[in-house]
PDB file of C-alpha atoms in Angstrom:
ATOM      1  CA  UNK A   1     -21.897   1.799   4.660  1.00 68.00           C
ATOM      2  CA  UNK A   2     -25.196   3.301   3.138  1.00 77.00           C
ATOM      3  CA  UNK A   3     -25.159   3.811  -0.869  1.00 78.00           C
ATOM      4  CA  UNK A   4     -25.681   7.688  -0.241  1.00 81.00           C
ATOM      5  CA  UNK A   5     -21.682   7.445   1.665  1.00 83.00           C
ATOM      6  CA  UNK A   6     -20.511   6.177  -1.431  1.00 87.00           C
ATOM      7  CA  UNK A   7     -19.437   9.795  -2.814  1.00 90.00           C
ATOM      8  CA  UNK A   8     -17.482  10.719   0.548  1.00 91.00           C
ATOM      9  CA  UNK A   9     -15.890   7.838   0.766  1.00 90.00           C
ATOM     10  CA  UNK A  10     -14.722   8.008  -2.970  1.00 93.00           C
ATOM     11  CA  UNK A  11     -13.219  11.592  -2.216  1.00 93.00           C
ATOM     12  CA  UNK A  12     -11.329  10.289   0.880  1.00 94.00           C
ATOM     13  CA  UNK A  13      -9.542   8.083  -1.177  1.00 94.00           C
ATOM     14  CA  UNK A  14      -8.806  10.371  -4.132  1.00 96.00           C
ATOM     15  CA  UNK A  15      -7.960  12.944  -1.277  1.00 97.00           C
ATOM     16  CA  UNK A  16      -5.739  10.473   0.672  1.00 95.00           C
ATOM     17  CA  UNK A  17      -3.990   9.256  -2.151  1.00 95.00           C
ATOM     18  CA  UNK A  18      -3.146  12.877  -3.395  1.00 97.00           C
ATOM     19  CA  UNK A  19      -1.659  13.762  -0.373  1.00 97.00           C
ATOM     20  CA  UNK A  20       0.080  10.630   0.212  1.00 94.00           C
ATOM     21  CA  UNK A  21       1.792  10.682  -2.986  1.00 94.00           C
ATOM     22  CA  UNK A  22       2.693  14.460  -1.464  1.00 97.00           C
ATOM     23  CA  UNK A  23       3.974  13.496   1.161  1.00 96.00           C
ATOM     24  CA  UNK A  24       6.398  10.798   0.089  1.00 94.00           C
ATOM     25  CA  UNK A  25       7.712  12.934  -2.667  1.00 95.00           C
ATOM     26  CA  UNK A  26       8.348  15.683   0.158  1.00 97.00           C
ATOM     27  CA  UNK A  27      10.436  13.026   2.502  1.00 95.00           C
ATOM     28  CA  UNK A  28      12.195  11.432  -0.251  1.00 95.00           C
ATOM     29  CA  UNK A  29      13.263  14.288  -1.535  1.00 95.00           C
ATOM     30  CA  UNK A  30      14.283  15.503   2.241  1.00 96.00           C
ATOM     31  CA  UNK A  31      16.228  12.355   2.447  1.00 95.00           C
ATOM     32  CA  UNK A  32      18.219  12.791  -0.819  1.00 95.00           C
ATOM     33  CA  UNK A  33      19.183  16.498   0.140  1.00 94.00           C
ATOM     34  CA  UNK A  34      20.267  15.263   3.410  1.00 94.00           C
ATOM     35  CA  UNK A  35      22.315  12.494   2.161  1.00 94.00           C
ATOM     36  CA  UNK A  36      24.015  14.654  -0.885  1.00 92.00           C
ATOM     37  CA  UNK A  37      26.959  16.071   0.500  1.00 87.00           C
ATOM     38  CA  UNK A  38      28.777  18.458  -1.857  1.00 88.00           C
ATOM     39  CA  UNK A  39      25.397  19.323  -4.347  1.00 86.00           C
ATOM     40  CA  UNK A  40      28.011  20.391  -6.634  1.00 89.00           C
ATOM     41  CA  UNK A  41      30.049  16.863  -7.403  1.00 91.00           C
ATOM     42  CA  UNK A  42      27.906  14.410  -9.527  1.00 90.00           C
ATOM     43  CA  UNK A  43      28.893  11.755  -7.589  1.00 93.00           C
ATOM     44  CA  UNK A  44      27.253  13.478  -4.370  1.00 93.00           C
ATOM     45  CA  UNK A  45      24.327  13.880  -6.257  1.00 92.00           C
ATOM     46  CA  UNK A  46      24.272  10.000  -7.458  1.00 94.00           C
ATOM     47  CA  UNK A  47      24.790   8.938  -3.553  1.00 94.00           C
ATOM     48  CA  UNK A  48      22.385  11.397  -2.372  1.00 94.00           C
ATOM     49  CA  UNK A  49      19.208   9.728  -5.004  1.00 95.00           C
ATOM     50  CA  UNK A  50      20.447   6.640  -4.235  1.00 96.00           C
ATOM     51  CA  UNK A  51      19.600   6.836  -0.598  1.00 96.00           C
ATOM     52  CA  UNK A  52      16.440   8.119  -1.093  1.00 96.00           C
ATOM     53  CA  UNK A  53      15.521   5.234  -4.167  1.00 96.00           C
ATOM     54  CA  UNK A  54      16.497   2.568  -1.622  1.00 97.00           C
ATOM     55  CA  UNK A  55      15.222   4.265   1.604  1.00 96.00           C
ATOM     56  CA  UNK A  56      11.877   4.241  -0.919  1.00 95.00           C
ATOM     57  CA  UNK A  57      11.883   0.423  -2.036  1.00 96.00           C
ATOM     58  CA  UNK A  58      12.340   0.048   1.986  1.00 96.00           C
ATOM     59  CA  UNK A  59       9.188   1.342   2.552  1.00 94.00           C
ATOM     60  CA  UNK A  60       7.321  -0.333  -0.558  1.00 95.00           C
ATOM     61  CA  UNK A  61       8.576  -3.361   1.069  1.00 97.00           C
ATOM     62  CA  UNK A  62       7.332  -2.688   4.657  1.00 96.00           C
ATOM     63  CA  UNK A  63       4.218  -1.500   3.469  1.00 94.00           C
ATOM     64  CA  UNK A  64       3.939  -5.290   1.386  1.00 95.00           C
ATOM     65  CA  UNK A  65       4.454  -6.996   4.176  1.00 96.00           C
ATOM     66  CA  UNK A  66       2.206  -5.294   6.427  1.00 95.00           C
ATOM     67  CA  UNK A  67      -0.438  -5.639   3.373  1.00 93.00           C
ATOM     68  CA  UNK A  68       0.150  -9.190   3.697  1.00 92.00           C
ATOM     69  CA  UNK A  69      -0.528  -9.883   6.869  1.00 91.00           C
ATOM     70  CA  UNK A  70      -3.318  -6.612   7.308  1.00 91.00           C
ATOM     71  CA  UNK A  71      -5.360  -7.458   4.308  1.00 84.00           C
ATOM     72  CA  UNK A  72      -7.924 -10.338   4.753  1.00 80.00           C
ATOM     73  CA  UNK A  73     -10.454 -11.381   2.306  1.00 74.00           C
ATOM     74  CA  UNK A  74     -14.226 -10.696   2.739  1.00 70.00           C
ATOM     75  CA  UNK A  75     -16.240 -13.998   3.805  1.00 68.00           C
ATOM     76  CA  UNK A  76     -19.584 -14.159   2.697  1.00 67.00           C
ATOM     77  CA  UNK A  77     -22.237 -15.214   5.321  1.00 66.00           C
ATOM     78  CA  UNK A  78     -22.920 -19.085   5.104  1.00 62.00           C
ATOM     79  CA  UNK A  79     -19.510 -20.285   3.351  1.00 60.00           C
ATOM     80  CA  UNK A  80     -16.563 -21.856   4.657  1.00 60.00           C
ATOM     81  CA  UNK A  81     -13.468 -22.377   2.555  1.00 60.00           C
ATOM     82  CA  UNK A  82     -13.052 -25.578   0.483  1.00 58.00           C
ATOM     83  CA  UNK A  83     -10.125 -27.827   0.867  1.00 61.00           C
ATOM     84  CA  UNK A  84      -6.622 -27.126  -0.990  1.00 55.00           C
ATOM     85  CA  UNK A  85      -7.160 -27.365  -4.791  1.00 55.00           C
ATOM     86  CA  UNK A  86     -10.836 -27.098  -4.529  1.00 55.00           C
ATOM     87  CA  UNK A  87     -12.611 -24.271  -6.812  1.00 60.00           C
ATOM     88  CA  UNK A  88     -15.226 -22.268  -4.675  1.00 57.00           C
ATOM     89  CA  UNK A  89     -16.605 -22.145  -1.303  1.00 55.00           C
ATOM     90  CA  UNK A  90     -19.188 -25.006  -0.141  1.00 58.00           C
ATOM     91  CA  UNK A  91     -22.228 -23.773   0.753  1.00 61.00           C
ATOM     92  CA  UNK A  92     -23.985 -24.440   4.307  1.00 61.00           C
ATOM     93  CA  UNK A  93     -27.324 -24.795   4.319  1.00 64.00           C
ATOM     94  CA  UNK A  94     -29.519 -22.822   6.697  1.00 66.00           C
ATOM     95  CA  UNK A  95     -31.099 -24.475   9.360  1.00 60.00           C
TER      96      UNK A  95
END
């Protein structure tokens, strides 16, 4: 990516975010009207925000796991990993 992207790129992010947080707040809330049965019993109301808190922390949790295995760190040209309880990368010299 060139240094003069680095604006539109920003903005995507603040843009995706905003509408992603949207978004989830809209189908949360859609899942804890449909699970409420009688909206005027408390208890309705307690069953129908708990289904939507743990149908929530589902998809935190999916979207963890998929982070997990998605997310790879950067390698830097020339480097290979050190062994297990080494500090740093060793450096390859170029040839």
């Amino acid at each position: 990516m060139a240094p003069s992207d680095t604006g539109v790129a920003s903005g995507l992010v603040n843009t995706s975010q905003q509408i992603g947080g949207a978004l989830g707040l809209a189908v949360l809330a859609a899942v804890a009207s449909a699970a409420t049965g009688d909206p005027a019993l408390p208890e309705s109301l307690t069953s129908g925000y708990t289904t939507a808190l743990l149908a929530g922390g589902g998809l935190y949790l999916a979207a963890l796991v998929v982070a997990a295995f998605a997310v790879t760190p950067p390698r830097t040209p020339g480097t290979v990993p050190g062994p297990v309880g080494s500090e740093g990368s060793i450096r390859i010299p170029r040839s």
